[in-house]
């Protein structure tokens, strides 16, 4: 190894093949020291969440047993709880599949739009306790959380209040008749159910509010005090405005974040949480740390129920590995977590074809990114990696140390080709992670420079790969 440039002690060399990196203080980013104190910072839980990068969202509901049922189409009818009987249900199998996909957290849909609940709620009878499954004594939420613990996957729960066929409730969480007594009764059900889910199953990593949260002032249930009391540290997807640990939707169910994708969003976001109305890019000048989470089912959006639920005869609707990689590059590669939708079939298992596709995806990500050619980290507006010999590369990963804020506003990556610096990639947001792919090129060095930042950039990782 030939260390040519190592001018400052600020950098730490990580990879064996790395030759050198330097901090060039001469080029100024024009940062006022007092701006640093105005930086918006994530909570420790939000940092942990960003580090998790990939999660799964597991959908299972009574409609798997009655696919003709449309909760919104027939308000006066609900499938009988007796048809729900996943005789082979095995949550270990689900979580193992999630883990093989590279997921570090899993969110279970404990109650979707039909209103049928996967745990024996006290709020009403429409749940597993009225089903023949385990003679009405089972609890899928409890099984799920136990499996997550077993496999070291962080558990989360979805139990959205915005729609419920059993109580004739539709978005944004109001009973369709407009009847105030029925609304009051429904709000009580929501409060009881969320209290159960947030009290009885331990600490939750993430809570998922599909469609956001209808504020109490607009007729919704009184959710905020329960959340703050029971799960104060959970990351909250589209959570109530004013609560901490928020995460925003990226605006589609294709796993595609817009670029730039900033970690912060502003107070003009909807009260239901955090969908930035304009552009869905977030806002680099906004005061709230609220990064994006891109949800996408493994089965294509064009399949039954948007690909979120299992349907017989749709094994061919699984996204190809190429399609999943595209989602990964456009979510994780854009400072956004990827939440992959996983189906559970009528046996209570993730189908073999889905298990295989998830594993193939996880394996491919590991194969691509587990080993870099060279890495560096450090503080300042320029970092360089130099190689002993011309080296072919086609990917670069940049990570900011987001615990210290999202500081970069513009960056470029250049490669030294035949002694000259040539632009390989450039962009705006970096945040937790930015992945960029470019045509393979032989370089003798790489230079990351940050022409625009609001405080001295803190680079947790600059890594190059040849994939
Ligand atoms: C959509 C909701 O409107 C949005 O708030 C968010 O929860 C999203 O789902 C999650 O995927 S509804 C969907 C049918 C686009």
Coordinates of C-alpha atoms and ligand atoms in Angstrom, one line a residue:
X1 CA 0.0 0.0 0.0
X2 CA 1.3 3.4 -1.0
X3 CA 0.0 6.3 1.0
X4 CA 0.5 9.4 -1.1
X5 CA -1.8 12.0 0.4
X6 CA -2.6 11.9 4.0
X7 CA -2.5 15.5 5.0
X8 CA -4.7 15.6 8.0
X9 CA -5.5 13.5 10.9
X10 CA -9.2 14.1 10.4
X11 CA -9.7 11.2 8.1
X12 CA -9.6 7.6 8.8
X13 CA -8.8 5.1 6.2
X14 CA -10.9 2.1 6.2
X15 CA -10.3 -0.2 3.3
X16 CA -7.1 -2.1 2.8
X17 CA -6.9 -0.9 -0.8
X18 CA -7.4 2.7 0.0
X19 CA -4.4 4.7 -0.6
X20 CA -5.1 8.2 0.7
X21 CA -7.6 10.9 1.3
X22 CA -7.2 14.5 2.3
X23 CA -9.0 17.4 3.6
X24 CA -8.5 20.5 1.5
X25 CA -9.4 23.4 3.7
X26 CA -8.5 26.0 1.1
X27 CA -11.7 25.8 -0.8
X28 CA -14.3 27.5 1.3
X29 CA -17.9 26.3 1.7
X30 CA -18.7 29.7 3.3
X31 CA -20.1 28.4 6.5
X32 CA -20.9 30.7 9.4
X33 CA -20.3 28.9 12.6
X34 CA -23.6 30.0 14.0
X35 CA -25.4 28.2 11.2
X36 CA -24.3 25.0 12.7
X37 CA -26.3 25.5 15.8
X38 CA -29.5 25.9 13.6
X39 CA -29.1 22.5 12.0
X40 CA -32.1 20.2 12.3
X41 CA -31.0 17.0 13.9
X42 CA -32.7 13.5 13.9
X43 CA -33.5 11.8 17.1
X44 CA -31.3 8.8 18.0
X45 CA -34.2 6.6 17.0
X46 CA -34.4 8.3 13.6
X47 CA -30.7 7.6 13.1
X48 CA -31.3 4.0 14.0
X49 CA -34.2 3.9 11.5
X50 CA -32.1 5.3 8.7
X51 CA -29.4 2.7 9.4
X52 CA -32.0 0.0 9.1
X53 CA -32.5 1.0 5.4
X54 CA -34.8 -1.9 4.4
X55 CA -37.9 -3.2 6.1
X56 CA -41.0 -5.3 5.2
X57 CA -44.7 -4.6 5.5
X58 CA -46.6 -7.8 6.0
X59 CA -50.3 -7.9 4.8
X60 CA -52.7 -10.6 5.9
X61 CA -56.5 -10.1 6.4
X62 CA -59.8 -12.0 6.1
X63 CA -60.1 -11.0 2.4
X64 CA -57.4 -13.5 1.6
X65 CA -60.2 -16.1 2.3
X66 CA -62.9 -14.2 0.4
X67 CA -61.3 -12.3 -2.5
X68 CA -64.6 -11.2 -3.9
X69 CA -65.2 -9.1 -0.8
X70 CA -64.7 -5.3 -1.3
X71 CA -65.0 -3.5 2.0
X72 CA -65.7 -0.2 0.3
X73 CA -68.2 -1.7 -2.2
X74 CA -70.5 -3.4 0.3
X75 CA -70.8 -1.5 3.6
X76 CA -73.6 -3.7 4.9
X77 CA -71.7 -7.0 4.7
X78 CA -68.6 -8.4 6.4
X79 CA -67.1 -11.8 5.7
X80 CA -67.8 -14.2 8.6
X81 CA -64.8 -14.5 11.0
X82 CA -65.3 -18.3 10.7
X83 CA -63.6 -18.4 7.2
X84 CA -60.3 -17.2 8.7
X85 CA -58.3 -20.3 9.3
X86 CA -54.5 -20.2 8.4
X87 CA -53.8 -23.8 9.6
X88 CA -50.1 -23.6 8.8
X89 CA -49.4 -20.1 10.1
X90 CA -45.8 -19.8 11.1
X91 CA -44.5 -16.3 11.8
X92 CA -40.9 -17.6 12.0
X93 CA -41.2 -18.4 8.3
X94 CA -42.3 -14.9 7.6
X95 CA -39.6 -13.2 9.5
X96 CA -36.9 -15.5 8.2
X97 CA -38.0 -14.6 4.7
X98 CA -37.8 -10.9 5.7
X99 CA -34.3 -11.3 7.1
X100 CA -33.2 -13.1 4.0
X101 CA -34.4 -10.1 2.0
X102 CA -32.0 -7.9 4.1
X103 CA -34.8 -6.4 6.1
X104 CA -33.8 -5.0 9.5
X105 CA -37.4 -4.3 10.6
X106 CA -40.8 -5.6 9.9
X107 CA -44.2 -3.9 10.2
X108 CA -47.3 -6.2 10.5
X109 CA -50.6 -5.0 9.3
X110 CA -52.5 -5.9 12.5
X111 CA -55.8 -4.5 11.1
X112 CA -56.4 -3.4 7.5
X113 CA -59.5 -1.9 5.9
X114 CA -61.8 -4.8 6.6
X115 CA -61.6 -4.1 10.3
X116 CA -60.8 -7.8 11.0
X117 CA -58.1 -7.8 13.7
X118 CA -55.2 -10.2 13.9
X119 CA -55.1 -10.1 17.7
X120 CA -57.9 -10.9 20.2
X121 CA -58.9 -7.3 20.8
X122 CA -61.4 -6.4 23.6
X123 CA -62.8 -3.6 21.4
X124 CA -65.1 -5.9 19.4
X125 CA -65.7 -9.5 18.2
X126 CA -64.4 -9.2 14.7
X127 CA -61.0 -10.7 15.2
X128 CA -59.0 -14.0 15.4
X129 CA -60.9 -14.8 18.6
X130 CA -64.1 -15.4 16.6
X131 CA -62.2 -17.6 14.1
X132 CA -61.6 -21.3 14.1
X133 CA -57.8 -20.7 14.0
X134 CA -56.3 -22.2 17.1
X135 CA -59.9 -22.4 18.5
X136 CA -60.0 -18.7 18.8
X137 CA -57.1 -18.6 21.3
X138 CA -54.4 -17.5 18.9
X139 CA -52.7 -14.0 18.6
X140 CA -50.9 -13.3 15.4
X141 CA -49.4 -10.0 16.7
X142 CA -47.9 -11.9 19.7
X143 CA -46.5 -14.6 17.4
X144 CA -45.1 -11.9 15.0
X145 CA -43.3 -10.0 17.8
X146 CA -41.8 -13.2 19.2
X147 CA -40.5 -14.2 15.8
X148 CA -39.0 -10.7 15.3
X149 CA -37.2 -11.1 18.6
X150 CA -35.9 -14.5 17.6
X151 CA -34.4 -13.3 14.3
X152 CA -33.2 -9.9 15.5
X153 CA -35.6 -8.0 13.3
X154 CA -37.2 -4.9 14.8
X155 CA -41.0 -5.1 15.1
X156 CA -43.5 -2.5 14.0
X157 CA -47.3 -2.4 13.7
X158 CA -49.8 -1.0 11.3
X159 CA -53.3 -0.5 12.5
X160 CA -54.6 2.4 10.6
X161 CA -57.6 4.3 11.8
X162 CA -58.5 5.9 8.5
X163 CA -60.6 3.0 7.1
X164 CA -62.7 0.2 8.6
X165 CA -65.3 -1.8 6.8
X166 CA -66.7 -3.3 10.0
X167 CA -67.5 0.2 11.4
X168 CA -68.4 1.8 8.0
X169 CA -65.5 4.1 8.1
X170 CA -63.6 5.5 5.1
X171 CA -60.8 8.0 4.6
X172 CA -59.9 10.2 6.4
X173 CA -61.3 8.2 9.3
X174 CA -65.0 9.2 9.4
X175 CA -68.1 7.0 9.5
X176 CA -69.7 7.3 6.1
X177 CA -73.2 8.0 7.5
X178 CA -71.9 11.1 9.3
X179 CA -73.7 9.9 12.5
X180 CA -71.9 11.5 15.5
X181 CA -72.8 8.7 17.9
X182 CA -71.4 6.1 15.6
X183 CA -68.3 8.3 15.1
X184 CA -67.8 8.5 18.9
X185 CA -68.1 4.7 19.2
X186 CA -65.6 4.2 16.4
X187 CA -63.1 6.6 18.0
X188 CA -63.4 4.7 21.2
X189 CA -62.6 1.5 19.3
X190 CA -59.6 3.1 17.8
X191 CA -58.3 4.3 21.2
X192 CA -58.9 0.9 22.8
X193 CA -57.2 -1.0 19.9
X194 CA -54.2 1.3 19.8
X195 CA -53.8 1.1 23.5
X196 CA -53.8 -2.7 23.3
X197 CA -51.3 -2.8 20.5
X198 CA -49.0 -0.2 22.1
X199 CA -49.1 -1.7 25.6
X200 CA -49.1 -5.4 25.2
X201 CA -46.3 -6.2 22.8
X202 CA -43.3 -4.4 24.0
X203 CA -41.4 -1.5 22.3
X204 CA -42.3 -1.0 18.7
X205 CA -39.7 0.3 16.2
X206 CA -42.2 1.8 13.8
X207 CA -45.9 2.6 13.8
X208 CA -47.6 2.9 10.5
X209 CA -50.5 5.3 9.9
X210 CA -51.7 4.5 6.4
X211 CA -53.4 7.6 5.1
X212 CA -52.1 9.6 8.1
X213 CA -54.0 10.5 11.3
X214 CA -57.2 12.5 11.4
X215 CA -56.7 15.0 14.2
X216 CA -59.1 15.1 17.2
X217 CA -60.0 18.6 16.2
X218 CA -61.4 17.3 12.9
X219 CA -63.4 14.5 14.5
X220 CA -60.7 11.8 14.9
X221 CA -59.8 9.6 17.8
X222 CA -57.5 11.1 20.5
X223 CA -54.4 9.3 19.4
X224 CA -51.5 11.6 20.3
X225 CA -51.6 11.2 24.1
X226 CA -51.7 7.4 23.8
X227 CA -48.8 7.4 21.4
X228 CA -46.7 9.7 23.6
X229 CA -47.5 7.6 26.7
X230 CA -47.1 4.1 25.3
X231 CA -44.6 4.3 22.4
X232 CA -42.8 7.6 22.8
X233 CA -39.7 6.3 20.9
X234 CA -41.4 4.6 17.9
X235 CA -40.7 6.0 14.5
X236 CA -44.1 7.1 13.1
X237 CA -45.0 6.9 9.5
X238 CA -47.3 9.8 8.6
X239 CA -47.7 10.4 12.3
X240 CA -49.6 13.3 13.9
X241 CA -48.0 16.7 13.2
X242 CA -46.1 17.9 16.3
X243 CA -45.0 14.4 17.4
X244 CA -41.4 13.4 17.2
X245 CA -39.8 10.6 15.1
X246 CA -41.8 11.3 12.0
X247 CA -41.4 9.6 8.6
X248 CA -43.1 10.7 5.4
X249 CA -44.5 8.9 2.4
X250 CA -42.8 9.3 -0.9
X251 CA -46.1 9.6 -2.8
X252 CA -46.3 6.3 -4.7
X253 CA -46.3 2.6 -3.9
X254 CA -43.6 1.8 -6.4
X255 CA -40.7 2.3 -4.0
X256 CA -39.5 5.3 -6.0
X257 CA -38.4 8.4 -4.0
X258 CA -38.0 11.7 -5.9
X259 CA -34.6 13.2 -6.2
X260 CA -33.4 15.2 -4.4
X261 CA -34.8 13.6 -1.4
X262 CA -34.2 15.7 1.7
X263 CA -34.5 14.4 5.3
X264 CA -36.4 17.4 6.4
X265 CA -39.9 18.5 5.7
X266 CA -41.8 21.6 6.7
X267 CA -44.8 22.8 8.6
X268 CA -46.8 23.2 5.4
X269 CA -47.0 19.4 5.3
X270 CA -50.6 18.2 5.8
X271 CA -51.8 17.9 9.4
X272 CA -52.3 14.2 8.8
X273 CA -48.6 13.9 9.0
X274 CA -45.9 14.6 6.6
X275 CA -46.7 14.3 2.9
X276 CA -44.9 17.4 1.5
X277 CA -47.5 18.9 -0.8
X278 CA -45.1 20.3 -3.3
X279 CA -42.8 17.9 -5.1
X280 CA -42.4 15.3 -2.4
X281 CA -38.7 16.0 -2.3
X282 CA -38.9 17.2 1.3
X283 CA -37.4 20.6 1.9
X284 CA -33.8 21.2 2.8
X285 CA -34.7 24.4 4.7
X286 CA -37.5 22.9 6.7
X287 CA -37.5 22.6 10.5
X288 CA -38.7 19.0 10.9
X289 CA -36.6 15.9 10.5
X290 CA -39.0 13.7 8.6
X291 CA -37.3 11.5 6.0
X292 CA -39.0 9.4 3.3
X293 CA -40.1 5.8 3.5
X294 CA -40.8 4.2 0.1
X295 CA -43.3 1.3 0.3
X296 CA -43.6 -1.1 -2.6
X297 CA -45.2 -4.6 -2.7
X298 CA -43.0 -7.4 -3.9
X299 CA -45.9 -8.4 -6.1
X300 CA -46.7 -5.8 -8.8
X301 CA -49.1 -2.9 -8.1
X302 CA -51.2 -4.2 -11.0
X303 CA -52.0 -7.4 -9.1
X304 CA -54.9 -8.0 -6.8
X305 CA -55.4 -5.3 -4.1
X306 CA -52.3 -3.4 -5.4
X307 CA -50.0 -6.4 -4.8
X308 CA -50.3 -6.0 -1.1
X309 CA -52.4 -9.2 -0.5
X310 CA -52.0 -12.7 -1.6
X311 CA -54.2 -13.9 -4.4
X312 CA -54.3 -17.4 -6.0
X313 CA -52.7 -17.7 -9.4
X314 CA -50.6 -14.5 -9.2
X315 CA -47.2 -16.0 -8.5
X316 CA -46.1 -14.6 -11.9
X317 CA -46.8 -11.1 -10.7
X318 CA -43.7 -11.0 -8.5
X319 CA -41.4 -8.2 -9.4
X320 CA -38.2 -9.4 -11.1
X321 CA -34.9 -9.0 -9.4
X322 CA -34.1 -6.2 -11.8
X323 CA -37.3 -4.4 -10.9
X324 CA -36.6 -4.8 -7.1
X325 CA -33.0 -3.5 -7.6
X326 CA -34.5 -0.5 -9.5
X327 CA -36.6 0.3 -6.4
X328 CA -33.7 -0.2 -4.1
X329 CA -31.5 2.3 -6.1
X330 CA -34.4 4.8 -6.2
X331 CA -35.1 4.5 -2.4
X332 CA -32.2 3.5 -0.3
X333 CA -29.9 5.0 -3.0
X334 CA -31.9 8.3 -2.5
X335 CA -31.8 8.7 1.3
X336 CA -35.1 6.9 1.8
X337 CA -35.9 3.6 3.5
X338 CA -37.4 0.8 1.4
X339 CA -40.4 -1.0 2.8
X340 CA -41.1 -4.2 0.8
X341 CA -44.7 -5.5 0.9
X342 CA -44.8 -9.2 1.7
X343 CA -48.0 -11.4 1.3
X344 CA -49.2 -14.2 3.5
X345 CA -51.3 -16.8 1.7
X346 CA -54.3 -18.8 2.9
X347 CA -52.2 -21.4 4.6
X348 CA -50.7 -18.6 6.7
X349 CA -47.3 -18.7 5.0
X350 CA -45.3 -16.6 2.7
X351 CA -45.4 -18.5 -0.6
X352 CA -42.3 -20.2 -1.7
X353 CA -41.9 -18.1 -4.9
X354 CA -42.0 -14.9 -2.8
X355 CA -39.5 -16.4 -0.3
X356 CA -37.1 -17.1 -3.1
X357 CA -37.5 -13.7 -4.7
X358 CA -36.9 -12.0 -1.4
X359 CA -33.8 -14.1 -0.8
X360 CA -32.5 -13.5 -4.3
X361 CA -32.9 -9.8 -3.8
X362 CA -31.2 -9.8 -0.4
X363 CA -28.3 -11.9 -1.7
X364 CA -27.8 -9.6 -4.7
X365 CA -27.7 -6.5 -2.5
X366 CA -25.1 -8.2 -0.3
X367 CA -23.1 -9.3 -3.3
X368 CA -23.1 -5.8 -4.7
X369 CA -22.4 -3.8 -1.7
X370 CA -20.8 -5.9 1.1
X371 CA -17.3 -5.3 -0.2
X372 CA -16.0 -2.0 -1.6
X373 CA -12.9 -1.4 -3.5
X374 CA -12.0 1.5 -1.2
X375 CA -13.5 3.6 1.5
X376 CA -12.8 6.8 3.4
X377 CA -14.5 9.0 5.9
X378 CA -13.9 12.5 7.3
X379 CA -14.9 16.1 7.7
X380 CA -14.6 18.9 5.1
X381 CA -15.5 19.8 1.6
X382 CA -13.2 17.4 -0.2
X383 CA -12.2 13.8 0.2
X384 CA -10.0 11.9 -2.1
X385 CA -9.2 8.2 -2.6
X386 CA -6.2 7.2 -4.7
X387 CA -5.3 3.8 -6.1
X388 CA -1.9 2.2 -6.8
X389 CA -3.0 1.3 -10.3
X390 CA -5.8 2.3 -12.6
X391 CA -8.9 0.6 -11.1
X392 CA -12.2 -0.1 -12.8
X393 CA -15.3 1.3 -10.9
X394 CA -19.0 1.9 -11.7
X395 CA -20.6 2.8 -8.4
X396 CA -20.1 5.2 -5.6
X397 CA -21.8 5.4 -2.2
X398 CA -21.8 8.6 -0.1
X399 CA -23.1 8.7 3.4
X400 CA -23.4 11.7 5.7
X401 CA -23.1 11.3 9.4
X402 CA -26.8 12.3 9.8
X403 CA -26.6 12.4 13.6
X404 CA -24.9 15.7 12.9
X405 CA -27.5 16.9 10.5
X406 CA -27.9 16.8 6.7
X407 CA -25.3 19.3 5.7
X408 CA -24.6 18.8 2.0
X409 CA -26.6 20.8 -0.6
X410 CA -24.5 20.0 -3.7
X411 CA -21.8 17.5 -4.4
X412 CA -19.8 16.1 -7.2
X413 CA -17.7 13.0 -7.7
X414 CA -14.8 13.0 -10.1
X415 CA -12.5 10.3 -11.2
X416 CA -8.8 10.7 -12.2
X417 CA -8.5 9.4 -15.7
X418 CA -5.1 9.5 -17.4
X419 CA -4.0 12.2 -14.9
X420 CA -7.1 14.4 -15.4
X421 CA -10.2 14.8 -13.2
X422 CA -13.4 14.0 -15.0
X423 CA -16.9 14.3 -13.6
X424 CA -18.5 10.9 -12.8
X425 CA -21.6 11.8 -10.8
X426 CA -23.1 14.8 -9.1
X427 CA -26.2 15.7 -7.2
X428 CA -27.9 17.6 -4.3
X429 CA -29.1 15.6 -1.4
X430 CA -27.0 12.9 0.3
X431 CA -28.3 12.4 3.8
X432 CA -28.0 8.9 5.2
X433 CA -27.1 7.3 1.8
X434 CA -26.6 8.2 -1.8
X435 CA -25.9 5.5 -4.3
X436 CA -24.8 6.4 -7.9
X437 CA -24.1 4.1 -10.7
X438 CA -22.2 5.2 -13.8
X439 CA -20.6 3.6 -16.8
X440 CA -17.5 1.5 -15.8
X441 CA -14.4 3.6 -16.0
X442 CA -10.8 3.1 -15.0
X443 CA -9.5 5.6 -12.5
X444 CA -6.4 6.1 -10.5
X445 CA -8.3 8.2 -7.9
X446 CA -11.7 9.5 -6.8
X447 CA -12.6 12.9 -5.4
X448 CA -15.7 13.9 -3.7
X449 CA -16.2 17.6 -3.4
X450 CA -19.0 19.6 -1.8
X451 CA -19.4 23.0 -3.4
X452 CA -22.5 23.8 -1.3
X453 CA -23.2 22.9 2.3
X454 CA -24.8 24.6 5.3
X455 CA -22.1 23.4 7.7
X456 CA -18.8 21.5 7.3
X457 CA -19.8 18.2 5.7
X458 CA -19.3 15.1 7.9
X459 CA -18.8 12.2 5.6
X460 CA -19.4 8.9 7.3
X461 CA -18.5 7.0 4.2
X462 CA -17.3 7.5 0.7
X463 CA -17.0 4.1 -1.0
X464 CA -16.4 2.9 -4.5
X465 CA -17.4 -0.4 -6.1
X466 CA -17.1 -2.3 -9.3
X467 CA -20.3 -4.3 -9.7
Ligands
LIG1 C1 -52.1 5.9 0.3 C2 -52.4 6.9 1.4 O1 -53.2 7.9 0.9 C3 -51.1 7.5 1.8 O2 -51.4 8.5 2.8 C4 -50.1 6.5 2.3 O3 -50.6 5.9 3.5 C5 -50.0 5.4 1.3 O4 -51.2 4.9 0.9 C6 -49.1 4.3 1.7 O5 -48.8 3.5 0.6 S1 -53.5 5.1 -0.3 C7 -52.9 4.1 -1.6 C8 -54.0 3.4 -2.2 C9 -52.1 4.9 -2.6

